[in-house]
Coordinates of C-alpha atoms in Angstrom, one line a residue:
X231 CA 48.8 -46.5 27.9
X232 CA 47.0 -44.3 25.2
X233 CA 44.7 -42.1 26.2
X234 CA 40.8 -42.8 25.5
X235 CA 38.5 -41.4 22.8
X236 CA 37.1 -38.3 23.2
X237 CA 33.8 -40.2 23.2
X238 CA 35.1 -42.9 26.0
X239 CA 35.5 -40.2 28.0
X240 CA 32.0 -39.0 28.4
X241 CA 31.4 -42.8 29.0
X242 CA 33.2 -42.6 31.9
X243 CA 31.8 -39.7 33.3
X244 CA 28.4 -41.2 33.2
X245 CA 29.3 -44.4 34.2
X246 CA 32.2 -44.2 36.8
X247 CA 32.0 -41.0 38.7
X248 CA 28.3 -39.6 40.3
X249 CA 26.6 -37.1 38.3
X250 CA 26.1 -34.1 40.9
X251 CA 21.6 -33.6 41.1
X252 CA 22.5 -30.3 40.7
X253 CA 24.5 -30.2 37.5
X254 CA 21.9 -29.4 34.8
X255 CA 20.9 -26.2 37.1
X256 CA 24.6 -25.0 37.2
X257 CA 25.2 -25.7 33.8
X258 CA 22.3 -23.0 33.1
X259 CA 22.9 -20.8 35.4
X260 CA 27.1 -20.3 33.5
X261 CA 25.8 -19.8 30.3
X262 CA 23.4 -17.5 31.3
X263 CA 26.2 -15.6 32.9
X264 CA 28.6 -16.0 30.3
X265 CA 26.0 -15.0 27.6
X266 CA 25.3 -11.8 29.4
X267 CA 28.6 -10.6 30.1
X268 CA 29.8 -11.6 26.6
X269 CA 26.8 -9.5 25.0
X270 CA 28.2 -6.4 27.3
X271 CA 31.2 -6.7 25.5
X272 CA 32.8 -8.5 27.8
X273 CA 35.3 -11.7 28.2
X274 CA 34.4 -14.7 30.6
X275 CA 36.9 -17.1 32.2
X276 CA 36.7 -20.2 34.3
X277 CA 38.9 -20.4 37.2
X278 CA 39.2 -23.8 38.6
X279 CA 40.6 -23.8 42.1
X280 CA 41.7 -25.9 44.9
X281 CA 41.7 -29.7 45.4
X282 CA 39.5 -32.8 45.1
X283 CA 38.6 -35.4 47.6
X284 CA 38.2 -38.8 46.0
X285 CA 36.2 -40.6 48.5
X286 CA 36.8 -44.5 49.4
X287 CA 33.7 -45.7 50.1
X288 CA 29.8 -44.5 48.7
X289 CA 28.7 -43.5 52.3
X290 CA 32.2 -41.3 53.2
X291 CA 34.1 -41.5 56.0
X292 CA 37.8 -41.8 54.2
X293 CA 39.0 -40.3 51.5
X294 CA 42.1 -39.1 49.5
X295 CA 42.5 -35.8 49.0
X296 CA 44.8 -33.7 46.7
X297 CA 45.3 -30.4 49.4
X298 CA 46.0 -26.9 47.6
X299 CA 44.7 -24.2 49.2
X300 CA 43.6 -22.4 46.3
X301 CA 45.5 -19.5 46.8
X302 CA 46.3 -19.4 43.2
X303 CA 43.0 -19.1 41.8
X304 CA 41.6 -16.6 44.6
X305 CA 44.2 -14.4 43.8
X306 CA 44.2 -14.5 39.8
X307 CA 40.0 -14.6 40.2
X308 CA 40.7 -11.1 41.8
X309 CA 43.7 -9.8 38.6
X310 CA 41.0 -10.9 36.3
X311 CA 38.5 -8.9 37.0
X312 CA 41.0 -6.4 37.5
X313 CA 41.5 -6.7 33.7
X314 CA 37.9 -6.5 32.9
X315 CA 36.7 -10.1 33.3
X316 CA 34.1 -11.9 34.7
X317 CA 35.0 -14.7 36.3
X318 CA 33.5 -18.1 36.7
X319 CA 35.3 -19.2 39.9
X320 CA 34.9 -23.1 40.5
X321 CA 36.7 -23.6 43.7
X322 CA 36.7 -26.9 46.2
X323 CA 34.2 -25.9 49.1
X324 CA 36.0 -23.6 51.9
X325 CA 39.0 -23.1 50.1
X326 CA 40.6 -19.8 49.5
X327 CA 38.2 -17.4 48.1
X328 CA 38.9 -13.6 46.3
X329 CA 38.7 -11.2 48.6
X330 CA 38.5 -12.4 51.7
X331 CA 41.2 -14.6 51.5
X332 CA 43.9 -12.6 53.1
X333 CA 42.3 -12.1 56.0
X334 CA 42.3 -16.5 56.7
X335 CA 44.7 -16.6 59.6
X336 CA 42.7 -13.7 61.5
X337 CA 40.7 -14.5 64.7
X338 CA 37.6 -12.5 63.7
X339 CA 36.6 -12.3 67.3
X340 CA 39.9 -10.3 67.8
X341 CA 39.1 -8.1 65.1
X342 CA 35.7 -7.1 66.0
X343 CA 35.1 -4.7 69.4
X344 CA 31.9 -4.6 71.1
X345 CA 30.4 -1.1 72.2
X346 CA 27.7 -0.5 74.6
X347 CA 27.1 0.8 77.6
X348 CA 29.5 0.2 80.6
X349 CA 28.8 -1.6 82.7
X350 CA 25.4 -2.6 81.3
X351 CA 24.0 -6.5 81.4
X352 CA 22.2 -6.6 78.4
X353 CA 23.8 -7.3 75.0
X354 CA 22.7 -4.0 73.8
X355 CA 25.5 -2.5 71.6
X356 CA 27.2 -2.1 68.1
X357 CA 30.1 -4.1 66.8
X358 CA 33.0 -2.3 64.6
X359 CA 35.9 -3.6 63.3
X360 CA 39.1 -2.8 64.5
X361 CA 40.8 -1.7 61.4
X362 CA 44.2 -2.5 62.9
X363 CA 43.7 -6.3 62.7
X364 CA 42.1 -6.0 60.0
X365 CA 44.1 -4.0 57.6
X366 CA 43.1 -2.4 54.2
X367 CA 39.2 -4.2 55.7
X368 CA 37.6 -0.7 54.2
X369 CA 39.3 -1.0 50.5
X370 CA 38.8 -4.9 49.8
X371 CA 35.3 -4.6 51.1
X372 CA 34.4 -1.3 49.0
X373 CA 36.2 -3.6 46.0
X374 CA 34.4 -7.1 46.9
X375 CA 30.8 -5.0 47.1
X376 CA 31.6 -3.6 43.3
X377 CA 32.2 -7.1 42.3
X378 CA 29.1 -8.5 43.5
X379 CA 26.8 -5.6 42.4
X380 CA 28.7 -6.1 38.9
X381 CA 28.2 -9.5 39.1
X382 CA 31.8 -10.1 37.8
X383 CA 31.7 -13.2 40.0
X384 CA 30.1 -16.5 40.0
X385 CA 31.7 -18.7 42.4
X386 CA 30.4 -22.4 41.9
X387 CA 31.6 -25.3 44.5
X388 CA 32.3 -28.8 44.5
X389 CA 34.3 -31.1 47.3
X390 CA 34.7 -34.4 45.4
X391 CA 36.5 -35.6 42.0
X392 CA 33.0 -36.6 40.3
X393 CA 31.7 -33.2 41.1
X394 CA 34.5 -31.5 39.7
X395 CA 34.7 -33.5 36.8
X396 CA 31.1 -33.0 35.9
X397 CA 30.9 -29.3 36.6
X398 CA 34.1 -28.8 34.8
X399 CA 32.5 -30.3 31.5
X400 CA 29.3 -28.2 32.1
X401 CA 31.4 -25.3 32.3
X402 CA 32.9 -26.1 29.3
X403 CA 29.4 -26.6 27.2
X404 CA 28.1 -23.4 29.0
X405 CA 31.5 -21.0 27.8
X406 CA 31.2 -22.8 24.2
X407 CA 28.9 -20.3 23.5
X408 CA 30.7 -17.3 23.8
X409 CA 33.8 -18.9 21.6
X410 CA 37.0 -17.5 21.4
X411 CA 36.0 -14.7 24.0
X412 CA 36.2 -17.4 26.9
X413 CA 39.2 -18.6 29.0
X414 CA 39.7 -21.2 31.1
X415 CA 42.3 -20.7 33.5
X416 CA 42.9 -24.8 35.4
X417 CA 44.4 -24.3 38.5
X418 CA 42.9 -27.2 40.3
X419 CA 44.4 -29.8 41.9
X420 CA 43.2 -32.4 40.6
X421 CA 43.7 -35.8 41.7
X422 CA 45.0 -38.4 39.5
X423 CA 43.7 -41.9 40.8
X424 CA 39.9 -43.0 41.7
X425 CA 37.7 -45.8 42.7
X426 CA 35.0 -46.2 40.5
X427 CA 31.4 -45.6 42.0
X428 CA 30.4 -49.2 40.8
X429 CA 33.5 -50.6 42.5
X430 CA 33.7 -48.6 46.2
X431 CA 32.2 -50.1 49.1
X432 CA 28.9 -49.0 50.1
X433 CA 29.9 -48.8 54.0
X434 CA 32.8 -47.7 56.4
X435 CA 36.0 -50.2 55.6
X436 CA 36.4 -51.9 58.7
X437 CA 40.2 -51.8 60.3
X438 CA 38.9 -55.4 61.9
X439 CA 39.5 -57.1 57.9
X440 CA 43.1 -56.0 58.6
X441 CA 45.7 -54.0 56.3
X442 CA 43.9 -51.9 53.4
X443 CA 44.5 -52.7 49.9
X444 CA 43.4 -50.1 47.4
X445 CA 43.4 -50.7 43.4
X446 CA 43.1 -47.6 42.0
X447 CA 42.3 -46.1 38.3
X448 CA 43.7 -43.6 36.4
X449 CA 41.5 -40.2 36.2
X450 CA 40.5 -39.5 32.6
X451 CA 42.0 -36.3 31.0
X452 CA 40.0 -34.2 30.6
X453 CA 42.2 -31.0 28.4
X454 CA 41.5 -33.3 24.9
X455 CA 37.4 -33.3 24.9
X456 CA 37.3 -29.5 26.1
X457 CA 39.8 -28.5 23.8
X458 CA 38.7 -30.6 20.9
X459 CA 34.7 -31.0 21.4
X460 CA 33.5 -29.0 24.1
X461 CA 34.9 -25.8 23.9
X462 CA 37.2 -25.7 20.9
X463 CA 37.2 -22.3 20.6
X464 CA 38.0 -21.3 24.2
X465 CA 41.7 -20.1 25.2
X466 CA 42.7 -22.6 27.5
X467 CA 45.4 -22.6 30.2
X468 CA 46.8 -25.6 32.2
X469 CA 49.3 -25.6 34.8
X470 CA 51.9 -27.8 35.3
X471 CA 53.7 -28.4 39.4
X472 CA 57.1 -30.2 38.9
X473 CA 59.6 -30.7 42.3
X474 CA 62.6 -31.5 39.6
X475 CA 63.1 -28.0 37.7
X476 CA 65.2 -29.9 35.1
X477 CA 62.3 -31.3 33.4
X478 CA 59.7 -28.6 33.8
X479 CA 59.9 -26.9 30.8
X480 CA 60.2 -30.6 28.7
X481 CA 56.6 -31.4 30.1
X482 CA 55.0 -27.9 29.4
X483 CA 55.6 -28.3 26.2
X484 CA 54.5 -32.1 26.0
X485 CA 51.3 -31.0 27.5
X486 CA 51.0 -28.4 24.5
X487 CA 51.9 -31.1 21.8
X488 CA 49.5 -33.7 23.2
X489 CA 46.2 -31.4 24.0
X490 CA 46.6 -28.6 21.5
X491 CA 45.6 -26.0 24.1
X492 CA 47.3 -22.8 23.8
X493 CA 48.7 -22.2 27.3
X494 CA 50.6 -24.5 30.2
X495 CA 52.0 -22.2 33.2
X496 CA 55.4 -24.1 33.9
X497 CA 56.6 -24.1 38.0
X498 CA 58.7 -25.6 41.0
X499 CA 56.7 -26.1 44.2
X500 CA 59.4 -24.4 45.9
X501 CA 59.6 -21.5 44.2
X502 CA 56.2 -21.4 42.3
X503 CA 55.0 -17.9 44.4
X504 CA 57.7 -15.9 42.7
X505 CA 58.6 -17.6 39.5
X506 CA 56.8 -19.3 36.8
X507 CA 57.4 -19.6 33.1
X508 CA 54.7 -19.1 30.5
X509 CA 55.1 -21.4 27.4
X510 CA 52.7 -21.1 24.5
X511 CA 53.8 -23.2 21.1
X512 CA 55.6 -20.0 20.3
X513 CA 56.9 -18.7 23.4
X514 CA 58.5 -19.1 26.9
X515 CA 57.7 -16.0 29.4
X516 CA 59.9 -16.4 32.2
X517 CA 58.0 -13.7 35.0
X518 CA 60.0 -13.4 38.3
X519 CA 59.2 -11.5 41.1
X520 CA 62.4 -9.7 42.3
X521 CA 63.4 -8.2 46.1
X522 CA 61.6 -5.3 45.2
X523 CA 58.4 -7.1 44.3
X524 CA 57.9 -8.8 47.5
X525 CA 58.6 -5.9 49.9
X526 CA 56.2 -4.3 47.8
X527 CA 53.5 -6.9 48.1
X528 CA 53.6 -7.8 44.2
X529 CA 51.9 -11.6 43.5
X530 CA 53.0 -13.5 41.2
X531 CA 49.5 -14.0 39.6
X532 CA 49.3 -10.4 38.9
X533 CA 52.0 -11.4 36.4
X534 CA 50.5 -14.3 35.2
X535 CA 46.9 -12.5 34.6
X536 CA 48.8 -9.9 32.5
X537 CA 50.6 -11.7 30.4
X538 CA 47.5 -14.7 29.6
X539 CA 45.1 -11.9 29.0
X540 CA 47.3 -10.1 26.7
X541 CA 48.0 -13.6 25.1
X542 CA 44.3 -13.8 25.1
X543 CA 44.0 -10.9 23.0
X544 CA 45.8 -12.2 20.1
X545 CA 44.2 -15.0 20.1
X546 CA 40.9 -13.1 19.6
X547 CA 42.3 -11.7 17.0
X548 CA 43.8 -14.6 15.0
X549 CA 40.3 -16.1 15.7
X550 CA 38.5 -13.6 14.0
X551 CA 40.8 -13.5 10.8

C-alpha cells in the first residue's frame, strides 16, 4: 500500500490518535530552548527514546506495548552533550534516563547508610551514600549537576502512541527554526499497529464476550512530513532493528531512498550493543567494539555520537554553500 500524503498525515493525527492537553505548552517550551542554545552557538538534537503503549480501550486497562528500555537514547543523550549539544530528550515515562541510568538494578536502600546516635530512638541522623554500591556516584552526579545548571537537557515524556506522535511533530515545528543546526536522533520504539480513538471501546473488554479479536491499523510514517515539511532542514537519523543480518543493510538503504533523510543506523538485535553500521547515501560505517572495548567499558553509542556529529558537521556545511 502506498504511503499517504504528507497532508493525510496530519489528518490522521488530528483525527485518529488524542491530541495530548499539554502539547501547545511543550511545543513552546522546545523552541524556546532550541532558540536559545542555537543563539549561543550551539547545536540542538532531539533524542527520541524508549517504547509506546498503544492502549486498547479509551479508559486503559490493556494495552500493547513495544518494550525497549531506552538504553540507547540515555546513553547517546549523555555522548551528545559530551560533544557540545543540547539535547531534547523525549523518552517513554520511567524509562532509562542519562545519568542515572546505570545505577537501575541498585537497591537504593542498600546504598544509603544511616548515622545517628547508637542506640538512640529518635530518627535523628544523616544519611550518606555508600560509595561502594554506588560506584563513580561522586563523578556522574558532579556531571548530571553541570548538565542541569547548563541546561543542556530538556527531558520531555510521553507513555502512549498518540502522545508520542504528537509531541514528535511539535518537536519537529519547534527545531525547524534553528535549521540545519538541529538533529534528530529516533531511537524510539515505536509501534507499528493502533486502534483508532474513534474505533476503541470506551470501557474494560470483558473476557465474559469470549476470545478477543483485534483489527488493527497501520501507524502513519512519520520520517516523510518531518523531513519534507516540518523540519526539512534538520539532519535526521533513523534506526533500523533487523533479527536477519542478511537483509539489514538492503533496508537501511531503502529507508534512505524512500524518506530522503540523511542517516539510518543499521543493527542485529543480537549484537546491536557492539556493532552497528552507519549508512548515509554515500557511506557505510561499520563501528565495532572489540575485546578491548568492553573490558574497558566503551559503549557503542559513544561511537555512534562520534561519527553522526562529525557527519553532522558536513552537513552544516553543504547547507551553508
Amino acid at each position: 500500500m502506498a504511503e499517504p500524503r504528507i497532508s493525510s498525515i496530519d489528518g490522521k493525527l488530528a483525527e485518529e490518535f488524542a491530541v495530548p492537553s499539554h502539547v501547545e505548552e511543550v511545543k513552546e517550551k522546545m523552541a524556546a530552548f532550541a532558540r536559545n542554545h542555537a543563539e549561543a552557538g550551539r547545536r540542538v538534537v532531539l533524542i527520541t527514546s524508549g517504547g509506546t503503549k498503544v492502549p486498547l480501550e479509551s479508559r486503559t486497562v490493556r494495552f500493547l506495548d513495544n518494550f525497549s528500555s531506552g538504553r540507547r537514547g540515555a546513553a547517546s543523550a549523555e555522548y551528545f552533550i559530551d560533544s557540545g549539544y543540547a539535547v531534547i530528550f523525549l523518552h517513554r515515562h520511567r524509562s532509562l534516563y542519562p545519568y542515572s541510568r546505570m545505577f537501575l538494578t541498585i537497591n537504593m536502600l542498600d546504598a544509603l547508610q544511616f548515622r545517628g546516635e547508637e542506640g538512640a530512638s529518635s530518627n535523628t541522623g544523616e544519611v550518606v551514600v555508600n560509595q561502594q554500591v554506588l560506584p563513580n556516584i561522586a563523578k556522574v552526579l558532579k556531571r548530571y549537576r553541570e548538565v542541569k545548571d547548563g541546561e543542556l537537557l530538556l527531558p520531555i515524556e510521553f507513555s502512549t502512541l498518540s502522545e508520542y506522535l504528537h509531541l514528535l511533530k511539535a518537536a519537529a515545528q519547534a527545531l525547524s527554526t534553528i535549521g540545519s543546526k538541529a538533529m534528530f536522533y529516533l531511537a524510539a520504539a515505536v509501534s507499528d499497529f493502533y486502534i483508532p480513538a474513534s474505533e476503541m471501546p470506551e470501557h474494560k473488554i470483558q473476557s465474559s464476550n469470549g476470545p478477543l479479536q483485534l483489527s488493527m491499523k497501520m501507524v502513519p510514517k512519520m520520517l516523510s512530513p518531518l523531513v519534507k515539511e516540518w523540519a526539512p532542514q534538520a539532519f535526521v537519523t533513523s534506526f533500523k532493528l533487523e533479527t536477519d543480518a542478511t537483509i539489514l543493510l538492503d533496508k537501511a538503504r531503502r529507508a534512505l531512498d524512500t524518506y530522503r533523510h540523511q542517516a539510518v543506523v543499521a543493527n542485529v538485535l543480537d549484537s546491536r550493543r557492539g556493532y552497528v553500521v552507519v549508512v548515509t547515501p554515500e557511506t557505510q560505517a561499520e563501528l565495532i567494539l572489540t575485546d578491548e572495548d568492553v573490558k574497558n567499558e566503551v559503549e557503542i553509542e559513544e561511537r555512534i555520537v562520534s561519527n553522526l556529529t562529525s557527519a553532522h558537521s558536513k552537513f552544516i556545511t553543504q547547507q551553508a554553500v
